[in-house]
mmCIF file of C-alpha atoms and ligand atoms in Angstrom:
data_model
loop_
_atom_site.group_PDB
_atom_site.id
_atom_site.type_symbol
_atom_site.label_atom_id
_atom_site.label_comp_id
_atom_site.label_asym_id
_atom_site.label_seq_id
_atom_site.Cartn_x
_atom_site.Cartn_y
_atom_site.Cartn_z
ATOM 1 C CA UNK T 1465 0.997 16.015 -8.609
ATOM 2 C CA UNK T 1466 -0.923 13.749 -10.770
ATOM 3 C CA UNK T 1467 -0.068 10.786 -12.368
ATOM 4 C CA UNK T 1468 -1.867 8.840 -15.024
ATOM 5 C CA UNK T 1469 -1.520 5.287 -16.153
ATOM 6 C CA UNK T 1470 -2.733 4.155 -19.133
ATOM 7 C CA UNK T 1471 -3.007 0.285 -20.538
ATOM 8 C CA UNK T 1472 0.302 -0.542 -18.506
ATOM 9 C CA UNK T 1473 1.174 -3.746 -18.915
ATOM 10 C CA UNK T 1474 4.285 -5.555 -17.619
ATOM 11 C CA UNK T 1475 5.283 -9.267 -18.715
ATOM 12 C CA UNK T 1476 8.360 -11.227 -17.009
ATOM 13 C CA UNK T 1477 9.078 -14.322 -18.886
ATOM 14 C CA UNK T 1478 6.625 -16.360 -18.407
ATOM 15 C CA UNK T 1479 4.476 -14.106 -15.435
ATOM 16 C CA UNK T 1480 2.354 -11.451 -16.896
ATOM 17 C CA UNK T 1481 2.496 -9.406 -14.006
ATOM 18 C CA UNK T 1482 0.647 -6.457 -15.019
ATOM 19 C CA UNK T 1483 -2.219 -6.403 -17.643
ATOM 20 C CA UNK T 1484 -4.049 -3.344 -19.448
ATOM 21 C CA UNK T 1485 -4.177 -1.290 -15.986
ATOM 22 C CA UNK T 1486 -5.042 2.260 -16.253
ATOM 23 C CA UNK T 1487 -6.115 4.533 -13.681
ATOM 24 C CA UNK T 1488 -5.340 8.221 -12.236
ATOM 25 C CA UNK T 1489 -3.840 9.567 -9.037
ATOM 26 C CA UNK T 1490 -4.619 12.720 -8.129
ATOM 27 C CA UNK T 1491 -3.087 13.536 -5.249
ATOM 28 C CA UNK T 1492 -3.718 12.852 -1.582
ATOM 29 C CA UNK T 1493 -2.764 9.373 -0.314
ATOM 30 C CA UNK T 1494 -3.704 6.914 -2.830
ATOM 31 C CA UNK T 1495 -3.710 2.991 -1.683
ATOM 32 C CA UNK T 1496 -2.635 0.058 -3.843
ATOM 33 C CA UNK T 1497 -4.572 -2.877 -2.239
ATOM 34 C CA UNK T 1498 -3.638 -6.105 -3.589
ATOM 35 C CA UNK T 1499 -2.791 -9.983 -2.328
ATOM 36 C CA UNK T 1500 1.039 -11.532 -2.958
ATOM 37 C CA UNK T 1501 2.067 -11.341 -6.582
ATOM 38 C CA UNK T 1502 -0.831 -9.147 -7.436
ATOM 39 C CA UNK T 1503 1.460 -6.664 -9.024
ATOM 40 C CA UNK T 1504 1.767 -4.154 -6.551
ATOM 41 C CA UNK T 1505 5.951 -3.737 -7.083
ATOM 42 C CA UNK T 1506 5.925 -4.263 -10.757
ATOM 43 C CA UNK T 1507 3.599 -1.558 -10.866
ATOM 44 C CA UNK T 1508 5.578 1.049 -7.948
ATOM 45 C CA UNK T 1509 9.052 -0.086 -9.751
ATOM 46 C CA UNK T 1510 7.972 1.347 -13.101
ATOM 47 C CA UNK T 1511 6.404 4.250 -11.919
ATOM 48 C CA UNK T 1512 9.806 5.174 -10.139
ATOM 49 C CA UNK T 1513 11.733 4.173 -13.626
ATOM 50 C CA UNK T 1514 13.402 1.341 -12.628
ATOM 51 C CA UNK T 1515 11.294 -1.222 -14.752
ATOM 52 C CA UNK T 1516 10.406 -0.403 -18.256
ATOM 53 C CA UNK T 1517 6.699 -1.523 -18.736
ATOM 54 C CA UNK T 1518 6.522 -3.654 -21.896
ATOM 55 C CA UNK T 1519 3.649 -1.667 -22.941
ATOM 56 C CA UNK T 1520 1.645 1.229 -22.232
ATOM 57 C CA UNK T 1521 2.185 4.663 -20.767
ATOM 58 C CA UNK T 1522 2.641 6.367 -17.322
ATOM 59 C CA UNK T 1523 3.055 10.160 -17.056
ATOM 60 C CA UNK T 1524 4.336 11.708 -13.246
ATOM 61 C CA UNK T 1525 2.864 15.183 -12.973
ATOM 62 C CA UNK T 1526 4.358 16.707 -16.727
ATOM 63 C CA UNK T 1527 6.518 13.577 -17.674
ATOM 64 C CA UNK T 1528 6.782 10.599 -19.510
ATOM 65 C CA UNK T 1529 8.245 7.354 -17.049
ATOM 66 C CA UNK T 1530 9.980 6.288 -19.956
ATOM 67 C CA UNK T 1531 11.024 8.669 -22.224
ATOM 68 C CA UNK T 1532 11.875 11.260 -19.070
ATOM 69 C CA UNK T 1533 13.316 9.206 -16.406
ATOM 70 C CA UNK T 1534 15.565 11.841 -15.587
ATOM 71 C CA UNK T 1535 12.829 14.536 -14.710
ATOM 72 C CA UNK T 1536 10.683 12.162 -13.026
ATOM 73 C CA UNK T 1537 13.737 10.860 -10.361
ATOM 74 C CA UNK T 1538 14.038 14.447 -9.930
ATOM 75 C CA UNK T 1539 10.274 14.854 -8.150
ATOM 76 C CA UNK T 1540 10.252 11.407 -6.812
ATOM 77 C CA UNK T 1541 11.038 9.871 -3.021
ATOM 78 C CA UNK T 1542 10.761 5.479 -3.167
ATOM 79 C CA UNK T 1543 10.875 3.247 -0.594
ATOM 80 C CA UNK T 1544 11.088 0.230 -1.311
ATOM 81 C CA UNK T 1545 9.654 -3.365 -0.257
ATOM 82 C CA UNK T 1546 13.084 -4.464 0.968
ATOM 83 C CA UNK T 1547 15.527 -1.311 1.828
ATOM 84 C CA UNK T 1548 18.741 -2.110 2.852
ATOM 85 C CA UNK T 1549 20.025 -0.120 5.563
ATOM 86 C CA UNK T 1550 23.384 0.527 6.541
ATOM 87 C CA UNK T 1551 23.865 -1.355 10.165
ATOM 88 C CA UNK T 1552 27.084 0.827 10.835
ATOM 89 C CA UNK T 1553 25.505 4.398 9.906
ATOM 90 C CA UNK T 1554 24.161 6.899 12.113
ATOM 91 C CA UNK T 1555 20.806 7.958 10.581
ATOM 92 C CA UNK T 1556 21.639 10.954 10.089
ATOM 93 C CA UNK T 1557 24.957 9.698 8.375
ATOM 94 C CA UNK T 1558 22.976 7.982 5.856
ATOM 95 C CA UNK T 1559 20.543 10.616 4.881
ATOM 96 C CA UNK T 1560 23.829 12.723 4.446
ATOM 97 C CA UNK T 1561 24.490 9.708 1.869
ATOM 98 C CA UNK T 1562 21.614 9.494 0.339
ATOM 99 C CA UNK T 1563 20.921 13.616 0.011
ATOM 100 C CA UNK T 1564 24.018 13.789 -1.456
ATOM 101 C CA UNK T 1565 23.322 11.177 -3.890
ATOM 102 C CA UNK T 1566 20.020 12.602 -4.751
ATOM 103 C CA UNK T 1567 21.955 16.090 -5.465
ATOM 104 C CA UNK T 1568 20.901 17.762 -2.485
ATOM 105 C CA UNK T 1569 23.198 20.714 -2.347
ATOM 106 C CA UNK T 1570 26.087 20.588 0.576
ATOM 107 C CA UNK T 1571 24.592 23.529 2.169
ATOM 108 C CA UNK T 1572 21.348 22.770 2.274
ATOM 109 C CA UNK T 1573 21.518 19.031 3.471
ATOM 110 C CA UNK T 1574 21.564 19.621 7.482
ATOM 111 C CA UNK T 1575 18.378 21.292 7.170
ATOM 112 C CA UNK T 1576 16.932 19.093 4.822
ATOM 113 C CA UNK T 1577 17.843 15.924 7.040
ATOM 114 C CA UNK T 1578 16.781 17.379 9.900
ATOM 115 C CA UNK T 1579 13.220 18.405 8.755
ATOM 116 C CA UNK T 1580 12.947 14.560 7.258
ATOM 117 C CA UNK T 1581 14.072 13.278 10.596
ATOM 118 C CA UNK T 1582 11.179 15.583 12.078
ATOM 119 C CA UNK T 1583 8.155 14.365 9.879
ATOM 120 C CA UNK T 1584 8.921 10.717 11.314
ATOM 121 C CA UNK T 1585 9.568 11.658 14.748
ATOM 122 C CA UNK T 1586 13.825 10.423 14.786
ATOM 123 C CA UNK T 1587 15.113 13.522 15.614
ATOM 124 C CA UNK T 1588 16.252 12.621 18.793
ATOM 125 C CA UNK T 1589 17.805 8.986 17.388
ATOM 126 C CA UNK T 1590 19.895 10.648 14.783
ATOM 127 C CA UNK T 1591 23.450 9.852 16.432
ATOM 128 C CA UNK T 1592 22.182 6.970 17.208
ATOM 129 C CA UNK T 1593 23.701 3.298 14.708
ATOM 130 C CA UNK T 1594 21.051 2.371 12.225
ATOM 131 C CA UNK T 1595 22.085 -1.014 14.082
ATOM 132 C CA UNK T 1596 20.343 -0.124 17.051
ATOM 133 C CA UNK T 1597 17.039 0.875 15.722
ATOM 134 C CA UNK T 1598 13.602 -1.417 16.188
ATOM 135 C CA UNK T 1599 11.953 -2.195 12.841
ATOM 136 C CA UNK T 1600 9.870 0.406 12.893
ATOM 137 C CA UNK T 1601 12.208 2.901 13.475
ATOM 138 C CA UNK T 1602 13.462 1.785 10.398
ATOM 139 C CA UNK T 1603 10.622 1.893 8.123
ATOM 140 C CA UNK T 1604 10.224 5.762 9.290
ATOM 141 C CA UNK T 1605 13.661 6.268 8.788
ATOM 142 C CA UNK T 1606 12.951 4.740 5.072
ATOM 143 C CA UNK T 1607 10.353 7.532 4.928
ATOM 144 C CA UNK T 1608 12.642 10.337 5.704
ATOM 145 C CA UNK T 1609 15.291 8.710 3.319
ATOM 146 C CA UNK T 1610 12.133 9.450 0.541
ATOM 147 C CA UNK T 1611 11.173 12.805 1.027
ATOM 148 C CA UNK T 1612 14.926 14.184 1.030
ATOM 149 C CA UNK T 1613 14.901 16.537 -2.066
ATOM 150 C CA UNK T 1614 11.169 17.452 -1.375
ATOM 151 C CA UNK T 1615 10.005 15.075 -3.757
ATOM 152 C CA UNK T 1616 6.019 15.739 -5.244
ATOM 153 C CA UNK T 1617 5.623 12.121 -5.009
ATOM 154 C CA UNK T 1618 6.038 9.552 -2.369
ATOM 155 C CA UNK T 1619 5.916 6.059 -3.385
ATOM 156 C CA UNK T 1620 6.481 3.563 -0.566
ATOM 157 C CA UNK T 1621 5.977 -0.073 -1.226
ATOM 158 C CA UNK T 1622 4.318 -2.292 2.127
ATOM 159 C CA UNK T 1623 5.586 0.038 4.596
ATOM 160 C CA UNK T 1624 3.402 -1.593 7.680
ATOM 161 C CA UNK T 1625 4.658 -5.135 6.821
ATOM 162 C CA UNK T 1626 5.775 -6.288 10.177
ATOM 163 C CA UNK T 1627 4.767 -3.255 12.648
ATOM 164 C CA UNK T 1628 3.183 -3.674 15.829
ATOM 165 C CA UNK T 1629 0.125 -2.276 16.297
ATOM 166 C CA UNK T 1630 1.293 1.166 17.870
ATOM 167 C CA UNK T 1631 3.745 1.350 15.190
ATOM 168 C CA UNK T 1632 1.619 0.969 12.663
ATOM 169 C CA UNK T 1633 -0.841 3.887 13.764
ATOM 170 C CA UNK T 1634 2.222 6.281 14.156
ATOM 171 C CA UNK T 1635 2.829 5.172 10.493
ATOM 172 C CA UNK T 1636 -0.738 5.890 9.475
ATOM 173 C CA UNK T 1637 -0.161 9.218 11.037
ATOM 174 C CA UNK T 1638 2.648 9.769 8.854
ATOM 175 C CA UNK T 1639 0.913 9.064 5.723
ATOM 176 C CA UNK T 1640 -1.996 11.573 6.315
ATOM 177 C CA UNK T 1641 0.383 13.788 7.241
ATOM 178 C CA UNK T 1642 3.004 14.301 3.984
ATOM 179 C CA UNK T 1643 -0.443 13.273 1.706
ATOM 180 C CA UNK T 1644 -1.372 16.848 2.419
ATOM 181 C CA UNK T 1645 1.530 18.464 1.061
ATOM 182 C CA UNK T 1646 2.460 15.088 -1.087
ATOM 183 C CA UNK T 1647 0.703 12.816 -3.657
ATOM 184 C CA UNK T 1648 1.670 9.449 -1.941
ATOM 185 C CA UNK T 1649 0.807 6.150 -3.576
ATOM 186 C CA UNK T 1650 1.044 3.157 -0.697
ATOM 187 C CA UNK T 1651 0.540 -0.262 -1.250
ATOM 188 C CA UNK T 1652 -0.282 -2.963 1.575
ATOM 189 C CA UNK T 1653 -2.386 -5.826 1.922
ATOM 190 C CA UNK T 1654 -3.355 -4.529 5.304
ATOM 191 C CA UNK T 1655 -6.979 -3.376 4.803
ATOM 192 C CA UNK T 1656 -7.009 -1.209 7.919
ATOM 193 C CA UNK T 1657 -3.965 1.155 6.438
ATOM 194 C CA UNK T 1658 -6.197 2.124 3.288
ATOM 195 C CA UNK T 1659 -9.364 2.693 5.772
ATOM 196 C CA UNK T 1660 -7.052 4.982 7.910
ATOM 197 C CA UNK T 1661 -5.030 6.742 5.620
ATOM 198 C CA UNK T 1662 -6.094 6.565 1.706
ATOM 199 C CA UNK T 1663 -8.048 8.844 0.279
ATOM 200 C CA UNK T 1664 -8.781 6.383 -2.734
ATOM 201 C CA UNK T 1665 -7.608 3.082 -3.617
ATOM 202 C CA UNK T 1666 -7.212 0.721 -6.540
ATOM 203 C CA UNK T 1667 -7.069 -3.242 -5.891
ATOM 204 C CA UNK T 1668 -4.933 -5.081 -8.188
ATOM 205 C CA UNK T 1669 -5.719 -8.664 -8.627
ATOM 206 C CA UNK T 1670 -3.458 -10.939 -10.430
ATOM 207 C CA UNK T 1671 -1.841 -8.049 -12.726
ATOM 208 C CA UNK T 1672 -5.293 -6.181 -13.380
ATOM 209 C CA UNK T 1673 -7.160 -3.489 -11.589
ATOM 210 C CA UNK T 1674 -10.453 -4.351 -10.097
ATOM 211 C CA UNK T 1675 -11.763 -1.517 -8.052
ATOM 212 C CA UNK T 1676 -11.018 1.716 -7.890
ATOM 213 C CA UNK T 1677 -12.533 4.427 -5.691
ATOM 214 C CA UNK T 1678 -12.925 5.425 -2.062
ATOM 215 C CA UNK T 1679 -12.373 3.215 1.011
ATOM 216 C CA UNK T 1680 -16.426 3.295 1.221
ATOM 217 C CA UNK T 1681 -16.986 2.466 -1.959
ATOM 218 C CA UNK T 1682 -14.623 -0.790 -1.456
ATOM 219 C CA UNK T 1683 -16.857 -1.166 1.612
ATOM 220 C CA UNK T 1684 -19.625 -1.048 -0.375
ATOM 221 C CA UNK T 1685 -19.541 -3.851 -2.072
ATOM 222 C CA UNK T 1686 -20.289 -6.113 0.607
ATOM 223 C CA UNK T 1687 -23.874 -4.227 1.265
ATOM 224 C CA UNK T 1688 -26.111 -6.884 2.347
ATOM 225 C CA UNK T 1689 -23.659 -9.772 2.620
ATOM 226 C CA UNK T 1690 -22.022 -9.218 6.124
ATOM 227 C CA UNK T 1691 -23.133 -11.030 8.958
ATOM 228 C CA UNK T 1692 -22.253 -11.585 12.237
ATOM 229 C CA UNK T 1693 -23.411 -15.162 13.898
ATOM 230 C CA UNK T 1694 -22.597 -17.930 16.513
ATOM 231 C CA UNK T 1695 -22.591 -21.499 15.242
ATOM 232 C CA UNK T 1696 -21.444 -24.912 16.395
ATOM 233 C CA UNK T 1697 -18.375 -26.041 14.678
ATOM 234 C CA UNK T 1698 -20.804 -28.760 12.818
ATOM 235 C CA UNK T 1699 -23.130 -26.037 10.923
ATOM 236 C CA UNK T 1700 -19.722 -24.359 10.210
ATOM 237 C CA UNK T 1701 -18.208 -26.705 8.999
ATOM 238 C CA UNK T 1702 -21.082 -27.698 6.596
ATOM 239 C CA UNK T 1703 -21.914 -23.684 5.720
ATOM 240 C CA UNK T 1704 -18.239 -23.088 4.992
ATOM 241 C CA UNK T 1705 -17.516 -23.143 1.152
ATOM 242 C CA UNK T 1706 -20.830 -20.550 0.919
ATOM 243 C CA UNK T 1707 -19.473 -17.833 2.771
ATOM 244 C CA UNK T 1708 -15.988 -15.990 3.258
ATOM 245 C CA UNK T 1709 -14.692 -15.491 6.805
ATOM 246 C CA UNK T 1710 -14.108 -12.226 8.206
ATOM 247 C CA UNK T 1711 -12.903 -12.919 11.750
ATOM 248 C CA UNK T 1712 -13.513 -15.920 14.610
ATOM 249 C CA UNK T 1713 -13.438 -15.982 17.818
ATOM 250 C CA UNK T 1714 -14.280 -19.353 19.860
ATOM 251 C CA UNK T 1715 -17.112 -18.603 22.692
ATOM 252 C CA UNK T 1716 -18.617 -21.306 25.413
ATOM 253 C CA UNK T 1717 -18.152 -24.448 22.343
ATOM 254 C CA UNK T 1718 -19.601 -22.283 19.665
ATOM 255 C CA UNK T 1719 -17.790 -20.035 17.078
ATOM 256 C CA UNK T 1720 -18.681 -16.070 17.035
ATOM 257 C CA UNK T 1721 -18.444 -15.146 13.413
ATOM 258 C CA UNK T 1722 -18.290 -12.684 10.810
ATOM 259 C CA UNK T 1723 -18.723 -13.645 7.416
ATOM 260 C CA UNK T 1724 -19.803 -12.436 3.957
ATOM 261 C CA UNK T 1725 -22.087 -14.252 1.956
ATOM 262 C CA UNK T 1726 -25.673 -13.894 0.207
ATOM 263 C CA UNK T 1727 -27.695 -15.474 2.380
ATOM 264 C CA UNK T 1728 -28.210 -15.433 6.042
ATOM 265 C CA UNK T 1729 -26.784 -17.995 7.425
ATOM 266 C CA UNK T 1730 -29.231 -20.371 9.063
ATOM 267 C CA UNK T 1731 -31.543 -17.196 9.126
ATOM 268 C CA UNK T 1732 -29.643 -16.611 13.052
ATOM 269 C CA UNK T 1733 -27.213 -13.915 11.250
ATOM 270 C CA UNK T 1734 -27.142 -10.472 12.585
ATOM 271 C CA UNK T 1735 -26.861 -8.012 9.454
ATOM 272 C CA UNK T 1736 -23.888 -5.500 9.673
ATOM 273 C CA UNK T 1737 -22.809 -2.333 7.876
ATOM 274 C CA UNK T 1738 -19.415 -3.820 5.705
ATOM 275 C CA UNK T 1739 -15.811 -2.212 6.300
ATOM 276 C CA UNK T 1740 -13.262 -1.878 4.097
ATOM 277 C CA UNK T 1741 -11.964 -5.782 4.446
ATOM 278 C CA UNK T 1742 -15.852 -7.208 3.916
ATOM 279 C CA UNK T 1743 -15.926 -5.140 0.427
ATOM 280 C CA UNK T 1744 -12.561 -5.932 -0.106
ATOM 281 C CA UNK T 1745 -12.660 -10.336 0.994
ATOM 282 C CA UNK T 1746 -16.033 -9.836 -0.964
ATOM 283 C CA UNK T 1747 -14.316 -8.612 -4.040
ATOM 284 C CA UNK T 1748 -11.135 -10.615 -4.351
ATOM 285 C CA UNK T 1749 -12.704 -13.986 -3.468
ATOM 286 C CA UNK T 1750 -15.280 -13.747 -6.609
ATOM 287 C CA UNK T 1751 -13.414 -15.388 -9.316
ATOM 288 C CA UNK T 1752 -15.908 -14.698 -11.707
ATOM 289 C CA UNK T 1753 -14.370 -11.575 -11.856
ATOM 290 C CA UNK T 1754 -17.144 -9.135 -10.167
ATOM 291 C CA UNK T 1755 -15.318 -5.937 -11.089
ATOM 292 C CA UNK T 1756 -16.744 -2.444 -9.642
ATOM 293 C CA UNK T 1757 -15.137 0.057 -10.987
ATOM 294 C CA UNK T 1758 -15.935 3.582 -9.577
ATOM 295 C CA UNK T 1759 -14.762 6.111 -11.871
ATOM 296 C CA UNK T 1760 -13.286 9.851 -10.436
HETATM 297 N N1 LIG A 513 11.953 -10.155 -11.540
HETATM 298 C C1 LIG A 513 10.921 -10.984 -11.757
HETATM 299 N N2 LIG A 513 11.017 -12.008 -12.626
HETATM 300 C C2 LIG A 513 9.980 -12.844 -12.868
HETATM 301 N N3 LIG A 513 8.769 -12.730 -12.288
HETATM 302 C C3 LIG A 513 8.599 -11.726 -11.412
HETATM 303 C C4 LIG A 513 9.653 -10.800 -11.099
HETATM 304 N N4 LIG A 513 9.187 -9.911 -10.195
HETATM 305 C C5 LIG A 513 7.909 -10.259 -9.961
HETATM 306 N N5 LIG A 513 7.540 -11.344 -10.679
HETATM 307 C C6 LIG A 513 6.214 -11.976 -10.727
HETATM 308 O O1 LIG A 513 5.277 -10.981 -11.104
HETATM 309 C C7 LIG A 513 4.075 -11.064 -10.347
HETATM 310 C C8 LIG A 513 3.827 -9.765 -9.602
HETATM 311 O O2 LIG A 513 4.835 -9.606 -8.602
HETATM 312 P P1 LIG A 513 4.931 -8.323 -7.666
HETATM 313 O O3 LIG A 513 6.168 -8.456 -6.869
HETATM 314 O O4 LIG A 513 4.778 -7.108 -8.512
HETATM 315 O O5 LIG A 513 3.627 -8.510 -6.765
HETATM 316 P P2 LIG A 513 3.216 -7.788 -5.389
HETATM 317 O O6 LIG A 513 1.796 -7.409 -5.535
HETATM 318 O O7 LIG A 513 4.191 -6.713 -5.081
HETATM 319 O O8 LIG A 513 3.348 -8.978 -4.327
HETATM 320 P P3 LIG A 513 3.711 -8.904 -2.738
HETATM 321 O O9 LIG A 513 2.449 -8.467 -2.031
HETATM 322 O O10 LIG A 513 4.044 -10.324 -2.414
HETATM 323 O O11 LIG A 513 4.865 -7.969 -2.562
HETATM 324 C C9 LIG A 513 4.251 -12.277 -9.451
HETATM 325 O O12 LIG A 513 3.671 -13.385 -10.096
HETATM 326 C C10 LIG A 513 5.761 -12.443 -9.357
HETATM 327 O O13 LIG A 513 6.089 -13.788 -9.134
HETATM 328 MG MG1 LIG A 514 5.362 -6.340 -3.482
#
């Protein structure tokens, strides 16, 4: 399914939250990368109709998000940032809920909670109390509350916040999983969930869009600029406001490095290919605004 976004913008009182963003999703797992308050939920909440943009226009697959809410909640599964769950539910008591609520027929639920359960890997906790569950148990169980009703589009907001590390690769497996019979839109500030999952991602910064491509493009964008390099914490402390820190780790009274910058630092840098967080730290810590765009 694709979906197409056109000059969206989104104002709360006094927060323009969204501003002239426009860009396509056409299927596959599509990543929203963005910092706190960048936009991210303004932007999922209005493509799953329950924010009306204050201008601009979004269609999902044949439909208009405002003038056909109706048909678009039809083809839709959300998760949200914060999900309430119901402690004193089996999961498989409230997928029954929530099928029923999304107009899953009677006799068609079991099946269709039991295939949901499967794509996460709960089957075997369904009896089990929501209570009981780890938090990311939950989170896939907020996945399989989404796709009941085979929606065409997925939209989970942050799903990783807060997973451990296995957790969060189980996740990832998820996502690449329903983005081959799903368009899924994610969002996350987590770099290394777009580089495992996303197919393409957009990076909203403070309400507008400033990259949008593949996870090597984002990469990209730090060609040149990423070094790795051991320093005493005096020359870091006086390089510091030219470069943007990747990682540190402390080694024998010296610092081991990576950062992005122009220059070399102290000409003792070792050059390295960028990932997905150098092109993306490079990116959102330019405030002059050094937009890539890489069109479809
Ligand atoms: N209901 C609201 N009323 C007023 N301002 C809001 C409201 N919801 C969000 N905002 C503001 O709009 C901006 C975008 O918020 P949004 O929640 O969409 O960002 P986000 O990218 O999802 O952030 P996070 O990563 O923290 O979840 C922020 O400045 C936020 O404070
Ligand atoms: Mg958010």
């Amino acid at each position: 399914m694709n979906i197409e976004i056109y000059n969206l913008s989104k104002s709360y009182k006094t927060t323009r939250a969204l501003q002239e963003v426009s860009f396509q999703i056409p299927g596959g797992v599509f990543g929203l990368l963005g910092p706190n308050g960048a936009g991210k939920t303004t932007l999922m909440r209005i493509l799953a109709t329950l924010l009306l943009p204050s201008a601009g226009k979004v269609r999902v697959g044949d439909w208009d998000v405002t003038r056909q809410p109706n048909e678009v909640r039809r083809h839709l599964g959300y998760l949200p940032q914060e999900f309430g769950f119901f402690g004193n539910l089996t999961a498989f008591e409230m997928l029954d809920y929530i099928a029923a609520m999304k107009g899953v027929p009677r006799n068609q639920r079991k099946t269709a909670i039991e295939s949901a359960l499967v794509s996460v890997g709960l089957e075997d906790r369904a009896r089990q109390n929501i209570r009981t569950y780890s938090g990311g148990m939950k989170q896939r169980l907020g996945i399989a509350q989404a796709l009941l009703g085979d929606p065409s589009l997925l939209i989970v907001d942050e799903p990783t916040a807060g997973l451990d590390p296995e957790e969060r690769i189980r996740f990832r497996g998820i996502m690449g999983q329903l983005g081959s019979q799903h368009t899924v839109l994610l969002s996350t500030h987590i770099v290394a969930d777009i580089e495992a999952s996303c197919d393409r991602v957009a990076v909203l910064q403070r309400g507008r869009v400033v990259f949008n491509g593949t996870p090597a493009g984002l990469a990209a964008i730090a060609q040149g600029r990423v070094w790795d390099v051991e320093l005493d914490q005096a020359e870091w402390t006086a390089l510091q406001s030219r470069y943007h820190l990747i990682s540190s780790r402390p080694q024998n009274g010296h610092v081991h490095l990576r950062l992005v910058g122009t220059e070399n630092p102290l000409g003792r840098g070792t050059p390295r290919s960028p990932g997905v967080e150098d092109g993306y730290v490079a990116l959102i810590s330019n405030d002059n605004q050094f937009v890539e765009v890489e069109h479809a």
